[in-house]
Amino acid sequence: MASTASSAPGTLARTRRAILDAAIAVYTEDKAAPLGEVARAAGVGRSTLHRYFPDRAALVRGLLEDCTETIERALADAALDQGPIAEAFPRLVRAFFEAGPRVEFLFSEPSLTADDWASPSWEAAQLPAAVLFARGQAQGFFSREMDMEWFFRILWYAVAAGWEAVSEGSLARHEALDRVTRTLQGGVLAHDS
C-alpha cells in the first residue's frame, strides 16, 4: 500500500507527508524512538502508520526516497547551470543545507548501506551538483587536485556540522548556513586582499 499512498493525491499524500515529517522530527531527537512515537507526532494511529510503512525499515526506506526527491527538487530550484560558478555554488550549499536534518539522520542510520547511498536515484538526484563541480574545475573555481568524491564528502560534512550547531543551539539557521558557505568557499585561513 505504501506505493499507492505515496502517489495518491489528497488525504493519502498528506498523511504520508505528515508521517515522514514526524519521523524526521522524532528520530532527530531519539534515533531509537518506537514507531508509536512517530505515529503520535504525525497525529495518526499506529495502524494508519503501518498501512503506509509496515515497519521501521520500510519507514527508513521511505525517508531515503523522500530525501532523494527533496535533493532533486532543491537542486532543480537552485538552477546550478545558470550564472557564474561563484553565484551557483552558494545556491548548491543552501540546497544541501535545507535537506540537512533528513540527511543527517539518514547518514547515521545503520540499516542503510553503502549500496543504498550508491543507488541510481540518489546519484541522479545529485547530478546537477556533480555537473557544477566539473564545470567549476574546468573554469578553475574548484581545485584540480580535488576529486568529486572528496567534494561531496566535504560538502555533506560541512552541512552536517552546520546542522549540529543549529540543533545544539549555538548558531541560528542563517548563521550556520553562512558559516558553512564561507568555510566551503574560502576555508578557515585568513586570505590577504
C-alpha positions as a printed Julia matrix, in Angstrom:
193×3 Matrix{Float64}:
  0.0    0.0     0.0
  2.94   2.36    0.55
  3.45   2.88   -3.17
 -0.24   3.63   -3.67
 -0.24   6.01   -0.74
  2.85   7.84   -1.95
  1.4    8.62   -5.38
 -2.25   9.2    -4.41
 -3.5   12.78   -4.23
 -5.25  14.39   -1.32
 -5.51  12.81    2.07
 -3.25   9.83    1.38
 -0.37  12.03    0.22
 -0.87  14.46    3.14
 -0.88  11.59    5.64
  2.29  10.11    4.15
  3.94  13.54    4.23
  2.9   14.01    7.89
  4.39  10.64    8.8
  7.69  11.34    7.03
  7.99  14.82    8.57
  7.15  13.49   12.02
  9.67  10.64   11.65
 12.5   13.08   10.94
 11.49  15.28   13.88
 11.25  12.29   16.24
 14.38  10.5    15.03
 16.42  13.69   15.17
 15.71  13.73   18.92
 15.87   9.95   19.51
 17.16   7.61   16.8
 15.74   4.6    18.66
 12.22   6.02   19.15
  9.45   3.48   18.65
  7.01   3.76   15.75
  4.28   4.69   18.23
  6.08   7.97   18.92
  6.28   8.69   15.2
  2.55   7.96   14.84
  1.74  10.28   17.77
  3.89  13.07   16.35
  2.2   12.65   12.95
 -1.25  12.75   14.52
 -2.19   9.3    13.23
 -2.82   5.93   14.83
 -0.28   3.14   14.74
 -2.47   1.14   12.37
 -2.5    4.07    9.93
  1.28   4.38   10.14
  1.62   0.63    9.49
 -0.56   0.89    6.36
  1.99   3.28    4.91
  5.14   1.81    6.45
  4.78  -1.73    7.87
  7.95  -1.48    9.99
 10.88   0.79   10.83
 12.92  -0.48    7.88
 10.15   0.5     5.46
  9.91   3.91    7.11
 13.67   4.44    6.77
 13.48   3.46    3.08
 10.6    5.92    2.71
 12.71   8.63    4.34
 15.58   7.89    1.94
 13.25   8.1    -1.06
 11.81  11.35    0.29
 15.28  12.76    0.92
 16.31  11.86   -2.62
 13.24  13.63   -4.01
 13.92  16.63   -1.75
 17.5   16.93   -3.01
 16.36  16.55   -6.61
 13.77  19.35   -6.26
 16.13  21.61   -4.31
 18.88  21.31   -6.9
 16.42  21.91   -9.73
 15.18  25.05   -7.93
 18.78  26.17   -7.35
 19.35  26.34  -11.13
 23.01  25.38  -10.79
 23.51  25.53  -14.54
 22.73  29.25  -14.59
 25.12  32.08  -13.9
 28.75  32.07  -12.82
 30.08  29.3   -10.57
 30.71  31.86   -7.81
 26.95  32.54   -7.7
 25.78  28.97   -8.27
 27.95  27.4    -5.58
 26.24  29.2    -2.64
 22.89  28.08   -4.11
 24.19  24.5    -4.04
 25.26  24.84   -0.41
 21.85  26.31    0.52
 20.01  23.47   -1.25
 22.02  20.83    0.61
 21.74  22.75    3.88
 17.93  22.8     3.68
 17.93  19.0     3.39
 20.35  18.75    6.31
 18.13  17.25    9.04
 16.92  14.44    6.77
 20.4   13.67    5.52
 21.97  13.91    8.97
 19.63  11.22   10.32
 19.95   9.01    7.26
 23.76   9.18    7.11
 23.92   7.85   10.66
 21.23   5.2    10.15
 22.9    1.77   10.47
 20.26  -0.04    8.42
 21.28   1.9     5.3
 24.27   0.51    3.47
 26.76   1.94    1.0
 24.65   0.31   -1.72
 21.62   2.36   -0.62
 23.67   5.55   -1.0
 25.07   4.39   -4.35
 21.59   3.83   -5.79
 20.9    5.25   -9.24
 18.16   7.53   -7.87
 20.47   9.09   -5.22
 23.22   9.56   -7.8
 20.76  11.07  -10.3
 19.39  13.46   -7.68
 22.88  14.85   -7.1
 23.82  15.03  -10.78
 23.37  18.84  -11.06
 25.89  19.27   -8.22
 28.34  16.93   -9.97
 27.94  18.91  -13.2
 28.55  22.15  -11.29
 31.71  20.69   -9.76
 33.02  19.57  -13.17
 32.22  22.97  -14.69
 33.86  24.7   -11.72
 37.02  22.64  -12.07
 37.2   23.34  -15.79
 36.93  27.08  -15.07
 39.47  26.99  -12.24
 36.94  27.76   -9.49
 37.47  24.4    -7.77
 40.92  22.92   -7.22
 42.01  20.4    -9.82
 43.57  18.31   -7.03
 40.14  17.65   -5.52
 38.14  14.75   -6.86
 34.36  14.59   -6.95
 34.05  12.06   -4.15
 36.01  14.35   -1.8
 33.96  17.36   -2.95
 30.69  15.65   -1.98
 32.12  14.27    1.25
 33.35  17.69    2.42
 30.14  19.37    1.3
 27.94  16.97    3.27
 30.24  17.03    6.33
 30.17  20.83    6.41
 26.38  20.82    6.12
 26.19  18.28    8.96
 28.42  20.48   11.12
 26.14  23.42   10.44
 23.04  21.47   11.4
 24.75  20.15   14.51
 25.43  23.74   15.61
 21.78  24.64   14.94
 20.46  21.64   16.88
 22.77  22.42   19.81
 21.51  26.0    19.82
 24.94  27.55   19.32
 24.01  29.08   15.93
 20.81  30.24   14.29
 19.96  28.61   10.96
 21.03  31.61    8.89
 24.31  31.91   10.83
 25.1   28.24   10.34
 24.33  28.42    6.62
 26.56  31.5     6.29
 29.45  29.81    8.12
 29.13  26.61    6.13
 29.11  28.58    2.86
 32.03  30.79    3.85
 34.06  27.82    5.06
 33.49  25.92    1.84
 34.24  28.95   -0.3
 37.41  30.06    1.39
 38.47  27.57    4.0
 39.34  28.66    7.51
 42.58  30.53    6.78
 42.68  34.3     6.51
 43.42  35.42    2.95
 45.3   38.63    2.21
 43.38  41.02   -0.02
